[in-house]
Amino acid sequence: MNKKYEVSLLLIRLVLGISFLVHGVVKFQSGIGNIAGWFESIGLPSFAAYVVAIIEVAGGIALILGLGTRLVSTLFALLMIGAIVKAKWAGGFLGSPQMAGYELDLAFFVMALALAIAGSSLLSLGSLLSAGNSKRADA
């Protein structure tokens, strides 16, 4: 595969992984109970806040390490669709003084979708592990 293409996917994977990891950690640091209350206020079950935060933290770490990139990216894309539709759509693309827009969520969605489609194997633990498994199977 083209080296520039692989480097581009690596950069997307790392930035998306770090971004989701930070967003998930902040949910816990700022009081996940508060986030759960906000989820209820927009019509979502409170437990969904815990599920989202765990996916963001665990998925962010997995993307940074390059483990399950396609699966994690698919989950992130679904989270972004939910965030856009349920929380951000009313604010429009750029938002307003009272409400954030969905431009960042859309960018995260497209990044996640690109990784879900193409994967990212450069400097990934997943590639290292699968290469090790294929060597053992050949022996």
PDB file of C-alpha atoms in Angstrom:
ATOM      1  CA  MET A   1       0.000   0.000   0.000  1.00  0.00           C
ATOM      2  CA  ASN A   2       1.107   3.573  -0.638  1.00  0.00           C
ATOM      3  CA  LYS A   3       3.253   4.813   2.268  1.00  0.00           C
ATOM      4  CA  LYS A   4       1.693   8.320   2.183  1.00  0.00           C
ATOM      5  CA  TYR A   5      -1.765   6.764   2.421  1.00  0.00           C
ATOM      6  CA  GLU A   6      -0.741   4.648   5.419  1.00  0.00           C
ATOM      7  CA  VAL A   7       0.865   7.636   7.168  1.00  0.00           C
ATOM      8  CA  SER A   8      -2.320   9.656   6.571  1.00  0.00           C
ATOM      9  CA  LEU A   9      -4.457   6.913   8.126  1.00  0.00           C
ATOM     10  CA  LEU A  10      -2.055   6.649  11.063  1.00  0.00           C
ATOM     11  CA  LEU A  11      -2.373  10.387  11.710  1.00  0.00           C
ATOM     12  CA  ILE A  12      -6.165  10.201  11.561  1.00  0.00           C
ATOM     13  CA  ARG A  13      -6.158   7.171  13.874  1.00  0.00           C
ATOM     14  CA  LEU A  14      -3.935   8.869  16.455  1.00  0.00           C
ATOM     15  CA  VAL A  15      -5.765  12.209  16.443  1.00  0.00           C
ATOM     16  CA  LEU A  16      -9.178  10.534  16.617  1.00  0.00           C
ATOM     17  CA  GLY A  17      -8.013   8.167  19.361  1.00  0.00           C
ATOM     18  CA  ILE A  18      -6.548  10.969  21.471  1.00  0.00           C
ATOM     19  CA  SER A  19      -9.628  13.144  20.930  1.00  0.00           C
ATOM     20  CA  PHE A  20     -12.075  10.459  22.018  1.00  0.00           C
ATOM     21  CA  LEU A  21      -9.883   9.423  24.946  1.00  0.00           C
ATOM     22  CA  VAL A  22      -9.796  13.002  26.225  1.00  0.00           C
ATOM     23  CA  HIS A  23     -13.556  13.464  25.749  1.00  0.00           C
ATOM     24  CA  GLY A  24     -14.237  10.242  27.658  1.00  0.00           C
ATOM     25  CA  VAL A  25     -11.872  11.093  30.514  1.00  0.00           C
ATOM     26  CA  VAL A  26     -13.455  14.542  30.852  1.00  0.00           C
ATOM     27  CA  LYS A  27     -16.886  12.924  31.177  1.00  0.00           C
ATOM     28  CA  PHE A  28     -15.635  10.995  34.203  1.00  0.00           C
ATOM     29  CA  GLN A  29     -13.644  13.895  35.663  1.00  0.00           C
ATOM     30  CA  SER A  30     -16.501  16.381  35.394  1.00  0.00           C
ATOM     31  CA  GLY A  31     -18.878  13.999  37.127  1.00  0.00           C
ATOM     32  CA  ILE A  32     -20.418  11.243  35.067  1.00  0.00           C
ATOM     33  CA  GLY A  33     -23.605  11.648  37.101  1.00  0.00           C
ATOM     34  CA  ASN A  34     -23.976  15.170  35.714  1.00  0.00           C
ATOM     35  CA  ILE A  35     -23.494  13.846  32.198  1.00  0.00           C
ATOM     36  CA  ALA A  36     -26.068  11.117  32.886  1.00  0.00           C
ATOM     37  CA  GLY A  37     -28.526  13.813  34.003  1.00  0.00           C
ATOM     38  CA  TRP A  38     -27.901  15.763  30.815  1.00  0.00           C
ATOM     39  CA  PHE A  39     -28.480  12.604  28.760  1.00  0.00           C
ATOM     40  CA  GLU A  40     -31.854  12.213  30.499  1.00  0.00           C
ATOM     41  CA  SER A  41     -32.702  15.851  29.770  1.00  0.00           C
ATOM     42  CA  ILE A  42     -32.332  15.223  26.025  1.00  0.00           C
ATOM     43  CA  GLY A  43     -34.406  12.046  26.153  1.00  0.00           C
ATOM     44  CA  LEU A  44     -31.701   9.393  26.454  1.00  0.00           C
ATOM     45  CA  PRO A  45     -31.425   6.873  29.294  1.00  0.00           C
ATOM     46  CA  SER A  46     -28.902   7.929  31.948  1.00  0.00           C
ATOM     47  CA  PHE A  47     -26.918   4.685  31.639  1.00  0.00           C
ATOM     48  CA  ALA A  48     -26.088   5.699  28.052  1.00  0.00           C
ATOM     49  CA  ALA A  49     -23.703   8.325  29.453  1.00  0.00           C
ATOM     50  CA  TYR A  50     -21.653   5.557  31.090  1.00  0.00           C
ATOM     51  CA  VAL A  51     -21.698   3.460  27.917  1.00  0.00           C
ATOM     52  CA  VAL A  52     -20.582   6.410  25.777  1.00  0.00           C
ATOM     53  CA  ALA A  53     -17.827   7.425  28.210  1.00  0.00           C
ATOM     54  CA  ILE A  54     -16.476   3.871  28.422  1.00  0.00           C
ATOM     55  CA  ILE A  55     -16.533   3.506  24.619  1.00  0.00           C
ATOM     56  CA  GLU A  56     -14.699   6.823  24.302  1.00  0.00           C
ATOM     57  CA  VAL A  57     -11.981   5.931  26.819  1.00  0.00           C
ATOM     58  CA  ALA A  58     -11.473   2.282  25.851  1.00  0.00           C
ATOM     59  CA  GLY A  59     -11.930   2.985  22.151  1.00  0.00           C
ATOM     60  CA  GLY A  60      -9.550   5.940  22.270  1.00  0.00           C
ATOM     61  CA  ILE A  61      -6.857   3.784  23.837  1.00  0.00           C
ATOM     62  CA  ALA A  62      -7.535   1.007  21.316  1.00  0.00           C
ATOM     63  CA  LEU A  63      -7.207   3.409  18.366  1.00  0.00           C
ATOM     64  CA  ILE A  64      -3.983   4.888  19.695  1.00  0.00           C
ATOM     65  CA  LEU A  65      -2.569   1.375  20.002  1.00  0.00           C
ATOM     66  CA  GLY A  66      -4.066   0.252  16.709  1.00  0.00           C
ATOM     67  CA  LEU A  67      -6.266  -2.503  18.116  1.00  0.00           C
ATOM     68  CA  GLY A  68      -9.634  -3.199  16.501  1.00  0.00           C
ATOM     69  CA  THR A  69      -9.412  -0.041  14.437  1.00  0.00           C
ATOM     70  CA  ARG A  70     -12.313  -0.841  12.119  1.00  0.00           C
ATOM     71  CA  LEU A  71     -14.657  -1.937  14.923  1.00  0.00           C
ATOM     72  CA  VAL A  72     -13.804   0.972  17.223  1.00  0.00           C
ATOM     73  CA  SER A  73     -14.100   3.446  14.355  1.00  0.00           C
ATOM     74  CA  THR A  74     -17.525   2.063  13.483  1.00  0.00           C
ATOM     75  CA  LEU A  75     -18.627   2.558  17.096  1.00  0.00           C
ATOM     76  CA  PHE A  76     -17.261   6.113  17.053  1.00  0.00           C
ATOM     77  CA  ALA A  77     -19.088   6.861  13.788  1.00  0.00           C
ATOM     78  CA  LEU A  78     -22.343   5.633  15.343  1.00  0.00           C
ATOM     79  CA  LEU A  79     -21.727   7.771  18.444  1.00  0.00           C
ATOM     80  CA  MET A  80     -21.199  10.804  16.226  1.00  0.00           C
ATOM     81  CA  ILE A  81     -24.416  10.183  14.313  1.00  0.00           C
ATOM     82  CA  GLY A  82     -26.233  10.019  17.639  1.00  0.00           C
ATOM     83  CA  ALA A  83     -24.552  13.178  18.915  1.00  0.00           C
ATOM     84  CA  ILE A  84     -25.356  15.123  15.759  1.00  0.00           C
ATOM     85  CA  VAL A  85     -28.976  14.010  15.556  1.00  0.00           C
ATOM     86  CA  LYS A  86     -29.852  14.042  19.247  1.00  0.00           C
ATOM     87  CA  ALA A  87     -27.762  16.881  20.671  1.00  0.00           C
ATOM     88  CA  LYS A  88     -26.330  19.147  17.989  1.00  0.00           C
ATOM     89  CA  TRP A  89     -28.631  19.288  14.952  1.00  0.00           C
ATOM     90  CA  ALA A  90     -30.823  22.034  16.419  1.00  0.00           C
ATOM     91  CA  GLY A  91     -27.761  24.270  16.822  1.00  0.00           C
ATOM     92  CA  GLY A  92     -26.904  24.055  13.137  1.00  0.00           C
ATOM     93  CA  PHE A  93     -23.489  23.553  11.609  1.00  0.00           C
ATOM     94  CA  LEU A  94     -21.701  26.320  13.517  1.00  0.00           C
ATOM     95  CA  GLY A  95     -24.032  26.574  16.482  1.00  0.00           C
ATOM     96  CA  SER A  96     -25.089  29.668  18.352  1.00  0.00           C
ATOM     97  CA  PRO A  97     -24.094  31.431  21.570  1.00  0.00           C
ATOM     98  CA  GLN A  98     -26.459  29.080  23.436  1.00  0.00           C
ATOM     99  CA  MET A  99     -25.602  25.815  21.716  1.00  0.00           C
ATOM    100  CA  ALA A 100     -22.629  24.155  20.053  1.00  0.00           C
ATOM    101  CA  GLY A 101     -22.841  23.254  16.389  1.00  0.00           C
ATOM    102  CA  TYR A 102     -22.167  19.875  14.848  1.00  0.00           C
ATOM    103  CA  GLU A 103     -19.082  20.748  12.769  1.00  0.00           C
ATOM    104  CA  LEU A 104     -16.625  18.940  15.079  1.00  0.00           C
ATOM    105  CA  ASP A 105     -18.921  15.937  15.384  1.00  0.00           C
ATOM    106  CA  LEU A 106     -19.187  15.780  11.594  1.00  0.00           C
ATOM    107  CA  ALA A 107     -15.394  15.911  11.234  1.00  0.00           C
ATOM    108  CA  PHE A 108     -15.028  13.119  13.824  1.00  0.00           C
ATOM    109  CA  PHE A 109     -17.718  11.119  12.001  1.00  0.00           C
ATOM    110  CA  VAL A 110     -15.903  11.370   8.661  1.00  0.00           C
ATOM    111  CA  MET A 111     -12.546  10.503  10.258  1.00  0.00           C
ATOM    112  CA  ALA A 112     -14.093   7.476  11.962  1.00  0.00           C
ATOM    113  CA  LEU A 113     -15.845   6.431   8.766  1.00  0.00           C
ATOM    114  CA  ALA A 114     -12.563   6.621   6.814  1.00  0.00           C
ATOM    115  CA  LEU A 115     -10.868   4.380   9.379  1.00  0.00           C
ATOM    116  CA  ALA A 116     -13.842   1.984   9.469  1.00  0.00           C
ATOM    117  CA  ILE A 117     -13.563   1.593   5.696  1.00  0.00           C
ATOM    118  CA  ALA A 118      -9.781   1.546   5.242  1.00  0.00           C
ATOM    119  CA  GLY A 119      -8.393   0.467   8.605  1.00  0.00           C
ATOM    120  CA  SER A 120      -4.942   1.598   9.685  1.00  0.00           C
ATOM    121  CA  SER A 121      -2.155  -0.921  10.076  1.00  0.00           C
ATOM    122  CA  LEU A 122       0.959   1.279  10.189  1.00  0.00           C
ATOM    123  CA  LEU A 123       2.494   1.125  13.679  1.00  0.00           C
ATOM    124  CA  SER A 124      -0.494  -0.808  14.993  1.00  0.00           C
ATOM    125  CA  LEU A 125      -0.478  -3.453  17.670  1.00  0.00           C
ATOM    126  CA  GLY A 126      -3.191  -5.277  15.718  1.00  0.00           C
ATOM    127  CA  SER A 127      -0.866  -5.732  12.733  1.00  0.00           C
ATOM    128  CA  LEU A 128       1.951  -6.856  14.970  1.00  0.00           C
ATOM    129  CA  LEU A 129      -0.271  -9.428  16.678  1.00  0.00           C
ATOM    130  CA  SER A 130      -1.753 -10.716  13.431  1.00  0.00           C
ATOM    131  CA  ALA A 131       1.724 -10.997  11.875  1.00  0.00           C
ATOM    132  CA  GLY A 132       2.853 -12.991  14.916  1.00  0.00           C
ATOM    133  CA  ASN A 133      -0.162 -15.299  14.612  1.00  0.00           C
ATOM    134  CA  SER A 134       0.423 -15.950  10.920  1.00  0.00           C
ATOM    135  CA  LYS A 135       4.088 -16.815  11.592  1.00  0.00           C
ATOM    136  CA  ARG A 136       3.032 -19.318  14.251  1.00  0.00           C
ATOM    137  CA  ALA A 137       0.471 -20.838  11.893  1.00  0.00           C
ATOM    138  CA  ASP A 138       3.119 -21.230   9.182  1.00  0.00           C
ATOM    139  CA  ALA A 139       5.615 -22.931  11.489  1.00  0.00           C
TER     140      ALA A 139
END
